[in-house]
């Protein structure tokens, strides 16, 4: 349970309007009309741009008298240059609404584009670690439509961008969506490997939010329910993408995990994962997955009671287990789940060389926004030890 006291003022933030359920994309015309939009910019990736889904949305908008333009410059782990290009494109349009359609990269870029389309300066001016400008207005209206169950980007106020060797973010409540449409039906065609990676990403969000020093009774409830849903459905969704209930559970689990980490924050797993994406362009979900076992094993002693809760939420009996015993079993169960969905277990499996570990560590220690939320504060030496264990495939249990 949280250590929050009665005198502590807690804040929980949610997006304004949220729709979820099989087929709930049907609410899109009403939401576009409610926002008074006449010219819509759709931000998506090249694959989805050529899909029937994007055409369906364009046709639906046309039927209600709304024009649209599609930009599909989205790439995975989007670099700063892509964001700058998209913002310049948006400033040349006469759009009054931005729709983000796709996975986390599309949604992150769509939120950013919607806000910066009406601001001065470049995206780089607003970066968390190095930017000097502060966002001054909400920008264009925005609707987020995720097509994967993993990132939770649809409900957060953050946009993650890849830099030369790591990642940085733009963070502000102006990035919060006006409407969120979480339709599990849109995830049915997601390939097994992407389902696995995004699913472990969502699980990591829920776990890190639960053990975060910023956790509250509200975020804890969101986290545990997300863990319960994801743990019982991820393998099913990976093995059979047409499993309707598994897709529903994963979509809800991802959504709840997004709300949890938006309010309590992610921590060391993400801090160490960012350089993997920046330096080696490993997909974010896989970066988290390969590090989850090693990071959580290293900090286990600082959050044993909460790991016991997590182990129970995953569906295991903890009645006769101490926190020490249950926390160890939880770490092992996390490793087994990652293995079950066929994500590589070591840095070597991703062709990362031994001589890269120092550079990874030096970049990870700079992620103070994330590291400060960990129940165990990590030094550079601690981070080096974790990367080395992930390289060797030897955990701390």
mmCIF file of C-alpha atoms in Angstrom:
data_model
loop_
_atom_site.group_PDB
_atom_site.id
_atom_site.type_symbol
_atom_site.label_atom_id
_atom_site.label_comp_id
_atom_site.label_asym_id
_atom_site.label_seq_id
_atom_site.Cartn_x
_atom_site.Cartn_y
_atom_site.Cartn_z
ATOM 1 C CA UNK A 1 0.000 0.000 0.000
ATOM 2 C CA UNK A 2 1.002 3.623 -0.436
ATOM 3 C CA UNK A 3 2.745 5.569 2.298
ATOM 4 C CA UNK A 4 0.648 8.657 1.564
ATOM 5 C CA UNK A 5 -0.649 10.365 4.706
ATOM 6 C CA UNK A 6 -4.032 12.000 5.235
ATOM 7 C CA UNK A 7 -2.479 15.462 5.146
ATOM 8 C CA UNK A 8 -0.848 14.931 1.760
ATOM 9 C CA UNK A 9 -2.604 16.546 -1.202
ATOM 10 C CA UNK A 10 -2.727 14.060 -4.074
ATOM 11 C CA UNK A 11 -3.557 14.858 -7.692
ATOM 12 C CA UNK A 12 -4.862 12.411 -10.257
ATOM 13 C CA UNK A 13 -5.182 13.556 -13.873
ATOM 14 C CA UNK A 14 -7.254 11.978 -16.646
ATOM 15 C CA UNK A 15 -8.008 12.870 -20.227
ATOM 16 C CA UNK A 16 -11.313 14.674 -20.756
ATOM 17 C CA UNK A 17 -13.358 12.078 -22.663
ATOM 18 C CA UNK A 18 -12.598 8.376 -22.938
ATOM 19 C CA UNK A 19 -14.429 5.767 -24.998
ATOM 20 C CA UNK A 20 -13.649 2.075 -24.848
ATOM 21 C CA UNK A 21 -15.230 -1.131 -26.048
ATOM 22 C CA UNK A 22 -15.394 -3.371 -29.084
ATOM 23 C CA UNK A 23 -16.471 -1.246 -32.053
ATOM 24 C CA UNK A 24 -16.387 2.081 -30.205
ATOM 25 C CA UNK A 25 -14.666 3.754 -33.179
ATOM 26 C CA UNK A 26 -18.264 4.463 -34.149
ATOM 27 C CA UNK A 27 -18.237 7.497 -31.821
ATOM 28 C CA UNK A 28 -15.633 9.296 -33.966
ATOM 29 C CA UNK A 29 -18.098 11.330 -36.111
ATOM 30 C CA UNK A 30 -19.882 12.634 -33.011
ATOM 31 C CA UNK A 31 -16.586 13.587 -31.345
ATOM 32 C CA UNK A 32 -15.336 15.403 -34.439
ATOM 33 C CA UNK A 33 -18.620 17.283 -34.627
ATOM 34 C CA UNK A 34 -18.543 18.096 -30.914
ATOM 35 C CA UNK A 35 -15.105 19.649 -31.336
ATOM 36 C CA UNK A 36 -16.385 21.741 -34.232
ATOM 37 C CA UNK A 37 -13.720 20.509 -36.644
ATOM 38 C CA UNK A 38 -13.899 21.130 -40.372
ATOM 39 C CA UNK A 39 -10.322 20.306 -41.455
ATOM 40 C CA UNK A 40 -8.602 17.294 -39.918
ATOM 41 C CA UNK A 41 -4.954 16.246 -40.021
ATOM 42 C CA UNK A 42 -4.508 12.494 -39.530
ATOM 43 C CA UNK A 43 -1.066 11.439 -38.262
ATOM 44 C CA UNK A 44 -0.311 7.755 -38.818
ATOM 45 C CA UNK A 45 2.346 5.357 -40.107
ATOM 46 C CA UNK A 46 2.871 4.206 -43.721
ATOM 47 C CA UNK A 47 1.309 0.792 -43.146
ATOM 48 C CA UNK A 48 -1.886 2.147 -41.615
ATOM 49 C CA UNK A 49 -2.071 4.916 -44.211
ATOM 50 C CA UNK A 50 -2.532 2.244 -46.851
ATOM 51 C CA UNK A 51 -4.971 0.237 -44.771
ATOM 52 C CA UNK A 52 -8.691 0.046 -44.947
ATOM 53 C CA UNK A 53 -8.891 1.622 -41.491
ATOM 54 C CA UNK A 54 -7.463 4.974 -42.553
ATOM 55 C CA UNK A 55 -9.695 5.021 -45.644
ATOM 56 C CA UNK A 56 -12.675 4.228 -43.425
ATOM 57 C CA UNK A 57 -11.889 7.219 -41.208
ATOM 58 C CA UNK A 58 -11.335 9.545 -44.170
ATOM 59 C CA UNK A 59 -14.626 8.420 -45.739
ATOM 60 C CA UNK A 60 -16.480 8.807 -42.439
ATOM 61 C CA UNK A 61 -15.219 12.357 -42.057
ATOM 62 C CA UNK A 62 -16.186 13.171 -45.623
ATOM 63 C CA UNK A 63 -19.721 11.924 -44.977
ATOM 64 C CA UNK A 64 -20.166 14.500 -42.210
ATOM 65 C CA UNK A 65 -18.717 17.308 -44.309
ATOM 66 C CA UNK A 66 -15.230 17.322 -42.813
ATOM 67 C CA UNK A 67 -12.137 17.390 -45.031
ATOM 68 C CA UNK A 68 -8.944 15.575 -44.065
ATOM 69 C CA UNK A 69 -5.325 15.147 -45.039
ATOM 70 C CA UNK A 70 -3.197 12.140 -44.076
ATOM 71 C CA UNK A 71 0.467 12.414 -43.142
ATOM 72 C CA UNK A 72 2.225 9.062 -42.785
ATOM 73 C CA UNK A 73 5.772 10.203 -42.002
ATOM 74 C CA UNK A 74 5.628 8.382 -38.655
ATOM 75 C CA UNK A 75 8.485 5.965 -37.952
ATOM 76 C CA UNK A 76 9.121 3.749 -34.946
ATOM 77 C CA UNK A 77 11.131 5.354 -32.147
ATOM 78 C CA UNK A 78 10.704 8.715 -33.932
ATOM 79 C CA UNK A 79 13.812 10.907 -34.094
ATOM 80 C CA UNK A 80 13.678 14.612 -33.384
ATOM 81 C CA UNK A 81 14.075 15.399 -37.094
ATOM 82 C CA UNK A 82 10.834 13.591 -37.932
ATOM 83 C CA UNK A 83 8.977 15.546 -35.274
ATOM 84 C CA UNK A 84 10.363 18.835 -36.585
ATOM 85 C CA UNK A 85 9.285 17.927 -40.116
ATOM 86 C CA UNK A 86 5.769 16.994 -39.022
ATOM 87 C CA UNK A 87 5.322 20.197 -37.048
ATOM 88 C CA UNK A 88 6.371 22.265 -40.068
ATOM 89 C CA UNK A 89 3.898 20.317 -42.207
ATOM 90 C CA UNK A 90 1.094 20.943 -39.715
ATOM 91 C CA UNK A 91 1.816 24.683 -39.662
ATOM 92 C CA UNK A 92 1.254 24.768 -43.412
ATOM 93 C CA UNK A 93 -2.189 23.194 -43.140
ATOM 94 C CA UNK A 94 -5.466 24.786 -42.195
ATOM 95 C CA UNK A 95 -6.282 22.011 -39.725
ATOM 96 C CA UNK A 96 -8.401 22.557 -36.639
ATOM 97 C CA UNK A 97 -8.145 18.988 -35.327
ATOM 98 C CA UNK A 98 -5.402 16.338 -35.237
ATOM 99 C CA UNK A 99 -6.212 12.635 -35.107
ATOM 100 C CA UNK A 100 -3.446 10.300 -33.975
ATOM 101 C CA UNK A 101 -3.940 6.797 -35.373
ATOM 102 C CA UNK A 102 -1.582 3.932 -34.612
ATOM 103 C CA UNK A 103 0.911 2.825 -31.979
ATOM 104 C CA UNK A 104 2.794 4.924 -29.475
ATOM 105 C CA UNK A 105 5.016 6.650 -32.022
ATOM 106 C CA UNK A 106 2.036 7.916 -34.045
ATOM 107 C CA UNK A 107 0.176 9.054 -30.944
ATOM 108 C CA UNK A 108 3.216 10.787 -29.429
ATOM 109 C CA UNK A 109 3.852 12.677 -32.644
ATOM 110 C CA UNK A 110 0.185 13.563 -33.121
ATOM 111 C CA UNK A 111 -0.079 15.070 -29.636
ATOM 112 C CA UNK A 112 3.109 17.034 -30.183
ATOM 113 C CA UNK A 113 2.071 18.262 -33.629
ATOM 114 C CA UNK A 114 -1.342 19.373 -32.364
ATOM 115 C CA UNK A 115 0.210 21.565 -29.673
ATOM 116 C CA UNK A 116 3.237 22.913 -31.541
ATOM 117 C CA UNK A 117 1.321 23.717 -34.735
ATOM 118 C CA UNK A 118 0.221 26.969 -33.086
ATOM 119 C CA UNK A 119 3.428 27.728 -31.101
ATOM 120 C CA UNK A 120 6.647 29.508 -31.963
ATOM 121 C CA UNK A 121 10.017 27.805 -32.249
ATOM 122 C CA UNK A 122 11.194 24.280 -32.941
ATOM 123 C CA UNK A 123 10.452 21.024 -31.154
ATOM 124 C CA UNK A 124 14.003 21.047 -29.763
ATOM 125 C CA UNK A 125 13.179 24.253 -27.888
ATOM 126 C CA UNK A 126 10.682 22.370 -25.719
ATOM 127 C CA UNK A 127 12.674 19.225 -24.839
ATOM 128 C CA UNK A 128 12.739 18.292 -21.162
ATOM 129 C CA UNK A 129 16.517 18.030 -20.716
ATOM 130 C CA UNK A 130 17.758 20.833 -22.963
ATOM 131 C CA UNK A 131 14.854 23.021 -24.118
ATOM 132 C CA UNK A 132 14.343 26.545 -22.796
ATOM 133 C CA UNK A 133 10.843 27.329 -24.067
ATOM 134 C CA UNK A 134 7.573 26.583 -22.265
ATOM 135 C CA UNK A 135 4.361 25.708 -24.105
ATOM 136 C CA UNK A 136 1.941 28.628 -23.959
ATOM 137 C CA UNK A 137 -1.339 27.277 -25.412
ATOM 138 C CA UNK A 138 -3.251 24.041 -25.962
ATOM 139 C CA UNK A 139 -2.917 24.208 -29.723
ATOM 140 C CA UNK A 140 -5.300 22.256 -31.938
ATOM 141 C CA UNK A 141 -7.946 19.844 -30.713
ATOM 142 C CA UNK A 142 -6.784 16.219 -30.708
ATOM 143 C CA UNK A 143 -8.310 12.751 -30.768
ATOM 144 C CA UNK A 144 -6.134 9.712 -30.063
ATOM 145 C CA UNK A 145 -7.002 6.291 -31.487
ATOM 146 C CA UNK A 146 -4.529 3.537 -30.493
ATOM 147 C CA UNK A 147 -4.253 0.466 -32.700
ATOM 148 C CA UNK A 148 -1.919 -1.434 -30.360
ATOM 149 C CA UNK A 149 -2.300 -2.433 -26.703
ATOM 150 C CA UNK A 150 0.876 -1.239 -25.085
ATOM 151 C CA UNK A 151 2.115 2.315 -24.893
ATOM 152 C CA UNK A 152 -0.754 4.067 -23.124
ATOM 153 C CA UNK A 153 0.269 7.189 -25.035
ATOM 154 C CA UNK A 154 -3.361 8.044 -25.718
ATOM 155 C CA UNK A 155 -3.891 9.078 -22.069
ATOM 156 C CA UNK A 156 -0.554 10.708 -21.200
ATOM 157 C CA UNK A 157 0.859 14.223 -21.491
ATOM 158 C CA UNK A 158 4.216 13.169 -22.870
ATOM 159 C CA UNK A 159 5.849 12.756 -26.281
ATOM 160 C CA UNK A 160 9.036 10.677 -26.493
ATOM 161 C CA UNK A 161 11.652 11.398 -29.163
ATOM 162 C CA UNK A 162 14.908 9.678 -30.096
ATOM 163 C CA UNK A 163 18.116 11.702 -30.052
ATOM 164 C CA UNK A 164 21.606 10.767 -31.221
ATOM 165 C CA UNK A 165 22.276 8.293 -28.394
ATOM 166 C CA UNK A 166 19.265 8.319 -26.084
ATOM 167 C CA UNK A 167 15.808 9.858 -25.796
ATOM 168 C CA UNK A 168 14.188 13.004 -24.478
ATOM 169 C CA UNK A 169 10.596 14.096 -24.034
ATOM 170 C CA UNK A 170 8.237 17.021 -24.298
ATOM 171 C CA UNK A 171 5.941 17.035 -21.262
ATOM 172 C CA UNK A 172 2.958 19.281 -20.612
ATOM 173 C CA UNK A 173 -0.732 18.853 -19.839
ATOM 174 C CA UNK A 174 -1.474 20.635 -23.116
ATOM 175 C CA UNK A 175 -0.524 17.335 -24.784
ATOM 176 C CA UNK A 176 -3.512 15.600 -23.193
ATOM 177 C CA UNK A 177 -6.070 14.447 -25.755
ATOM 178 C CA UNK A 178 -9.537 15.957 -25.971
ATOM 179 C CA UNK A 179 -10.955 12.521 -26.787
ATOM 180 C CA UNK A 180 -9.556 8.999 -26.523
ATOM 181 C CA UNK A 181 -11.075 6.094 -28.451
ATOM 182 C CA UNK A 182 -9.806 2.668 -27.344
ATOM 183 C CA UNK A 183 -11.364 0.097 -29.656
ATOM 184 C CA UNK A 184 -9.929 -3.415 -29.092
ATOM 185 C CA UNK A 185 -11.191 -4.457 -32.530
ATOM 186 C CA UNK A 186 -8.485 -2.296 -34.106
ATOM 187 C CA UNK A 187 -5.755 -4.446 -32.500
ATOM 188 C CA UNK A 188 -6.820 -7.766 -34.047
ATOM 189 C CA UNK A 189 -4.467 -7.489 -37.023
ATOM 190 C CA UNK A 190 -1.394 -6.548 -34.969
ATOM 191 C CA UNK A 191 1.399 -9.126 -35.586
ATOM 192 C CA UNK A 192 2.382 -11.490 -32.767
ATOM 193 C CA UNK A 193 5.807 -9.936 -32.192
ATOM 194 C CA UNK A 194 4.353 -6.425 -31.893
ATOM 195 C CA UNK A 195 1.565 -7.739 -29.647
ATOM 196 C CA UNK A 196 4.204 -9.269 -27.376
ATOM 197 C CA UNK A 197 6.455 -6.214 -27.231
ATOM 198 C CA UNK A 198 3.690 -3.682 -26.684
ATOM 199 C CA UNK A 199 2.052 -5.978 -24.140
ATOM 200 C CA UNK A 200 5.213 -6.235 -22.047
ATOM 201 C CA UNK A 201 5.584 -2.468 -22.395
ATOM 202 C CA UNK A 202 2.124 -2.034 -20.863
ATOM 203 C CA UNK A 203 2.945 -4.524 -18.111
ATOM 204 C CA UNK A 204 6.132 -2.602 -17.358
ATOM 205 C CA UNK A 205 4.144 0.635 -17.106
ATOM 206 C CA UNK A 206 1.826 -0.949 -14.553
ATOM 207 C CA UNK A 207 4.636 -2.520 -12.517
ATOM 208 C CA UNK A 208 6.815 0.571 -12.425
ATOM 209 C CA UNK A 209 3.846 2.771 -11.541
ATOM 210 C CA UNK A 210 2.913 0.431 -8.692
ATOM 211 C CA UNK A 211 6.375 0.481 -7.104
ATOM 212 C CA UNK A 212 6.959 4.173 -7.880
ATOM 213 C CA UNK A 213 7.657 6.486 -4.952
ATOM 214 C CA UNK A 214 4.886 8.671 -6.399
ATOM 215 C CA UNK A 215 2.245 5.929 -6.248
ATOM 216 C CA UNK A 216 -1.123 6.765 -4.697
ATOM 217 C CA UNK A 217 -4.077 4.567 -3.718
ATOM 218 C CA UNK A 218 -5.701 5.513 -7.045
ATOM 219 C CA UNK A 219 -2.674 4.748 -9.235
ATOM 220 C CA UNK A 220 -2.092 1.530 -7.291
ATOM 221 C CA UNK A 221 -5.602 0.334 -8.082
ATOM 222 C CA UNK A 222 -5.131 1.124 -11.758
ATOM 223 C CA UNK A 223 -1.779 -0.687 -11.762
ATOM 224 C CA UNK A 224 -2.993 -3.882 -10.132
ATOM 225 C CA UNK A 225 -6.028 -4.201 -12.394
ATOM 226 C CA UNK A 226 -3.819 -3.605 -15.441
ATOM 227 C CA UNK A 227 -1.397 -6.311 -14.271
ATOM 228 C CA UNK A 228 -4.285 -8.718 -13.722
ATOM 229 C CA UNK A 229 -5.695 -8.158 -17.205
ATOM 230 C CA UNK A 230 -2.361 -8.269 -19.038
ATOM 231 C CA UNK A 231 -0.944 -11.290 -17.205
ATOM 232 C CA UNK A 232 -3.987 -13.436 -18.003
ATOM 233 C CA UNK A 233 -4.362 -12.381 -21.640
ATOM 234 C CA UNK A 234 -0.982 -11.507 -23.190
ATOM 235 C CA UNK A 235 0.066 -15.025 -24.159
ATOM 236 C CA UNK A 236 -3.416 -15.713 -25.570
ATOM 237 C CA UNK A 237 -3.329 -12.555 -27.686
ATOM 238 C CA UNK A 238 0.153 -13.405 -28.990
ATOM 239 C CA UNK A 239 -0.795 -16.966 -29.914
ATOM 240 C CA UNK A 240 -4.186 -16.094 -31.393
ATOM 241 C CA UNK A 241 -4.695 -12.532 -32.530
ATOM 242 C CA UNK A 242 -8.356 -13.247 -33.182
ATOM 243 C CA UNK A 243 -9.039 -14.082 -29.530
ATOM 244 C CA UNK A 244 -11.608 -11.369 -28.884
ATOM 245 C CA UNK A 245 -11.550 -11.519 -25.086
ATOM 246 C CA UNK A 246 -7.748 -11.473 -24.996
ATOM 247 C CA UNK A 247 -7.684 -8.411 -27.242
ATOM 248 C CA UNK A 248 -10.274 -6.683 -25.048
ATOM 249 C CA UNK A 249 -8.326 -7.478 -21.877
ATOM 250 C CA UNK A 250 -5.076 -6.252 -23.405
ATOM 251 C CA UNK A 251 -6.625 -2.991 -24.597
ATOM 252 C CA UNK A 252 -8.140 -2.296 -21.189
ATOM 253 C CA UNK A 253 -4.942 -3.363 -19.457
ATOM 254 C CA UNK A 254 -2.838 -1.055 -21.595
ATOM 255 C CA UNK A 255 -5.265 1.821 -21.048
ATOM 256 C CA UNK A 256 -5.261 1.367 -17.262
ATOM 257 C CA UNK A 257 -1.487 1.008 -17.196
ATOM 258 C CA UNK A 258 -1.219 4.248 -19.161
ATOM 259 C CA UNK A 259 -3.355 6.051 -16.591
ATOM 260 C CA UNK A 260 -1.301 4.515 -13.789
ATOM 261 C CA UNK A 261 2.113 5.538 -15.065
ATOM 262 C CA UNK A 262 0.860 8.939 -16.202
ATOM 263 C CA UNK A 263 -0.015 9.685 -12.590
ATOM 264 C CA UNK A 264 2.709 7.760 -10.717
ATOM 265 C CA UNK A 265 5.463 7.646 -13.334
ATOM 266 C CA UNK A 266 7.794 5.013 -14.742
ATOM 267 C CA UNK A 267 11.287 4.556 -13.380
ATOM 268 C CA UNK A 268 14.510 2.610 -13.812
ATOM 269 C CA UNK A 269 13.396 0.066 -16.419
ATOM 270 C CA UNK A 270 12.463 2.912 -18.742
ATOM 271 C CA UNK A 271 15.570 4.904 -17.846
ATOM 272 C CA UNK A 272 17.786 2.024 -18.953
ATOM 273 C CA UNK A 273 15.575 1.194 -21.936
ATOM 274 C CA UNK A 274 15.801 4.654 -23.493
ATOM 275 C CA UNK A 275 19.492 4.340 -24.470
ATOM 276 C CA UNK A 276 18.812 0.951 -26.072
ATOM 277 C CA UNK A 277 16.326 2.638 -28.360
ATOM 278 C CA UNK A 278 18.513 5.668 -28.949
ATOM 279 C CA UNK A 279 21.793 3.882 -29.636
ATOM 280 C CA UNK A 280 20.623 0.604 -31.152
ATOM 281 C CA UNK A 281 17.091 1.428 -32.358
ATOM 282 C CA UNK A 282 15.563 -1.461 -30.448
ATOM 283 C CA UNK A 283 11.779 -1.174 -30.275
ATOM 284 C CA UNK A 284 10.696 0.427 -27.011
ATOM 285 C CA UNK A 285 8.605 -2.537 -25.891
ATOM 286 C CA UNK A 286 11.459 -4.963 -26.474
ATOM 287 C CA UNK A 287 13.895 -2.614 -24.716
ATOM 288 C CA UNK A 288 11.691 -2.707 -21.628
ATOM 289 C CA UNK A 289 11.117 -6.434 -21.910
ATOM 290 C CA UNK A 290 14.800 -7.386 -22.029
ATOM 291 C CA UNK A 291 15.549 -5.236 -18.967
ATOM 292 C CA UNK A 292 12.469 -5.904 -16.811
ATOM 293 C CA UNK A 293 13.802 -9.044 -15.104
ATOM 294 C CA UNK A 294 17.223 -7.569 -14.372
ATOM 295 C CA UNK A 295 16.123 -4.138 -13.117
ATOM 296 C CA UNK A 296 13.306 -5.441 -10.936
ATOM 297 C CA UNK A 297 15.567 -8.150 -9.556
ATOM 298 C CA UNK A 298 18.175 -5.552 -8.635
ATOM 299 C CA UNK A 299 15.725 -3.290 -6.773
ATOM 300 C CA UNK A 300 13.653 -6.142 -5.301
ATOM 301 C CA UNK A 301 14.683 -5.556 -1.699
ATOM 302 C CA UNK A 302 13.320 -2.002 -1.851
ATOM 303 C CA UNK A 303 9.835 -3.069 -2.948
ATOM 304 C CA UNK A 304 9.355 -6.674 -1.781
ATOM 305 C CA UNK A 305 5.875 -6.105 -0.319
ATOM 306 C CA UNK A 306 4.664 -4.527 -3.533
ATOM 307 C CA UNK A 307 6.177 -7.308 -5.623
ATOM 308 C CA UNK A 308 4.142 -9.711 -3.523
ATOM 309 C CA UNK A 309 1.025 -7.752 -4.511
ATOM 310 C CA UNK A 310 2.101 -7.868 -8.157
ATOM 311 C CA UNK A 311 2.684 -11.618 -7.973
ATOM 312 C CA UNK A 312 -0.837 -12.071 -6.601
ATOM 313 C CA UNK A 313 -2.295 -9.827 -9.307
ATOM 314 C CA UNK A 314 -0.606 -12.027 -11.899
ATOM 315 C CA UNK A 315 -2.767 -14.873 -10.613
ATOM 316 C CA UNK A 316 -0.493 -16.651 -8.142
ATOM 317 C CA UNK A 317 -1.358 -17.773 -4.598
ATOM 318 C CA UNK A 318 0.593 -15.810 -1.984
ATOM 319 C CA UNK A 319 -1.302 -16.982 1.109
ATOM 320 C CA UNK A 320 1.626 -18.856 2.628
ATOM 321 C CA UNK A 321 4.457 -16.750 1.249
ATOM 322 C CA UNK A 322 6.474 -14.050 2.953
ATOM 323 C CA UNK A 323 7.213 -10.863 1.036
ATOM 324 C CA UNK A 324 10.771 -12.103 0.555
ATOM 325 C CA UNK A 325 9.620 -15.397 -0.945
ATOM 326 C CA UNK A 326 6.846 -13.900 -3.053
ATOM 327 C CA UNK A 327 9.033 -11.114 -4.424
ATOM 328 C CA UNK A 328 11.595 -13.625 -5.672
ATOM 329 C CA UNK A 329 8.889 -15.726 -7.280
ATOM 330 C CA UNK A 330 7.448 -12.599 -8.874
ATOM 331 C CA UNK A 331 10.763 -11.704 -10.528
ATOM 332 C CA UNK A 332 11.065 -15.230 -11.903
ATOM 333 C CA UNK A 333 7.459 -15.134 -13.155
ATOM 334 C CA UNK A 334 8.180 -11.908 -15.030
ATOM 335 C CA UNK A 335 11.158 -13.532 -16.706
ATOM 336 C CA UNK A 336 9.063 -16.561 -17.662
ATOM 337 C CA UNK A 337 6.302 -14.391 -19.126
ATOM 338 C CA UNK A 338 8.799 -12.539 -21.329
ATOM 339 C CA UNK A 339 10.218 -15.875 -22.441
ATOM 340 C CA UNK A 340 6.734 -17.254 -23.117
ATOM 341 C CA UNK A 341 5.998 -14.503 -25.634
ATOM 342 C CA UNK A 342 9.381 -15.102 -27.320
ATOM 343 C CA UNK A 343 11.167 -11.834 -26.599
ATOM 344 C CA UNK A 344 14.982 -12.241 -26.415
ATOM 345 C CA UNK A 345 16.311 -12.490 -22.878
ATOM 346 C CA UNK A 346 19.730 -10.802 -23.052
ATOM 347 C CA UNK A 347 21.436 -7.785 -24.587
ATOM 348 C CA UNK A 348 23.660 -10.179 -26.528
ATOM 349 C CA UNK A 349 20.521 -11.556 -28.185
ATOM 350 C CA UNK A 350 20.002 -8.049 -29.602
ATOM 351 C CA UNK A 351 23.605 -7.961 -30.874
ATOM 352 C CA UNK A 352 24.670 -5.322 -28.366
ATOM 353 C CA UNK A 353 28.433 -5.587 -27.745
ATOM 354 C CA UNK A 354 30.138 -5.596 -24.364
ATOM 355 C CA UNK A 355 32.001 -2.390 -25.168
ATOM 356 C CA UNK A 356 28.692 -0.508 -25.504
ATOM 357 C CA UNK A 357 27.698 -0.957 -21.866
ATOM 358 C CA UNK A 358 29.568 2.082 -20.562
ATOM 359 C CA UNK A 359 27.976 4.378 -23.127
ATOM 360 C CA UNK A 360 24.557 2.946 -22.312
ATOM 361 C CA UNK A 361 25.164 3.523 -18.606
ATOM 362 C CA UNK A 362 26.353 7.084 -19.133
ATOM 363 C CA UNK A 363 23.188 7.913 -21.046
ATOM 364 C CA UNK A 364 20.873 6.102 -18.621
ATOM 365 C CA UNK A 365 22.153 8.007 -15.572
ATOM 366 C CA UNK A 366 21.047 11.238 -17.264
ATOM 367 C CA UNK A 367 17.404 10.128 -17.132
ATOM 368 C CA UNK A 368 16.856 11.755 -13.761
ATOM 369 C CA UNK A 369 13.148 12.375 -14.424
ATOM 370 C CA UNK A 370 12.674 8.599 -14.445
ATOM 371 C CA UNK A 371 15.312 7.448 -11.972
ATOM 372 C CA UNK A 372 14.047 9.662 -9.154
ATOM 373 C CA UNK A 373 10.817 7.624 -9.025
ATOM 374 C CA UNK A 374 12.559 4.312 -8.313
ATOM 375 C CA UNK A 375 12.080 2.856 -4.816
ATOM 376 C CA UNK A 376 15.852 2.264 -4.885
ATOM 377 C CA UNK A 377 17.990 5.152 -6.040
ATOM 378 C CA UNK A 378 20.503 3.899 -8.580
ATOM 379 C CA UNK A 379 24.064 5.142 -8.996
ATOM 380 C CA UNK A 380 26.111 4.890 -12.165
ATOM 381 C CA UNK A 381 27.749 1.774 -10.715
ATOM 382 C CA UNK A 382 24.343 0.207 -10.059
ATOM 383 C CA UNK A 383 23.272 0.886 -13.638
ATOM 384 C CA UNK A 384 26.492 -0.589 -14.974
ATOM 385 C CA UNK A 385 25.877 -3.728 -12.907
ATOM 386 C CA UNK A 386 22.349 -4.086 -14.284
ATOM 387 C CA UNK A 387 23.452 -3.697 -17.894
ATOM 388 C CA UNK A 388 26.231 -6.227 -17.306
ATOM 389 C CA UNK A 389 23.765 -8.723 -15.865
ATOM 390 C CA UNK A 390 21.423 -8.179 -18.821
ATOM 391 C CA UNK A 391 24.372 -8.764 -21.135
ATOM 392 C CA UNK A 392 25.405 -11.993 -19.386
ATOM 393 C CA UNK A 393 21.869 -13.208 -18.833
ATOM 394 C CA UNK A 394 22.415 -13.619 -15.086
ATOM 395 C CA UNK A 395 19.870 -11.927 -12.855
ATOM 396 C CA UNK A 396 19.973 -11.115 -9.161
ATOM 397 C CA UNK A 397 17.696 -13.867 -7.845
#
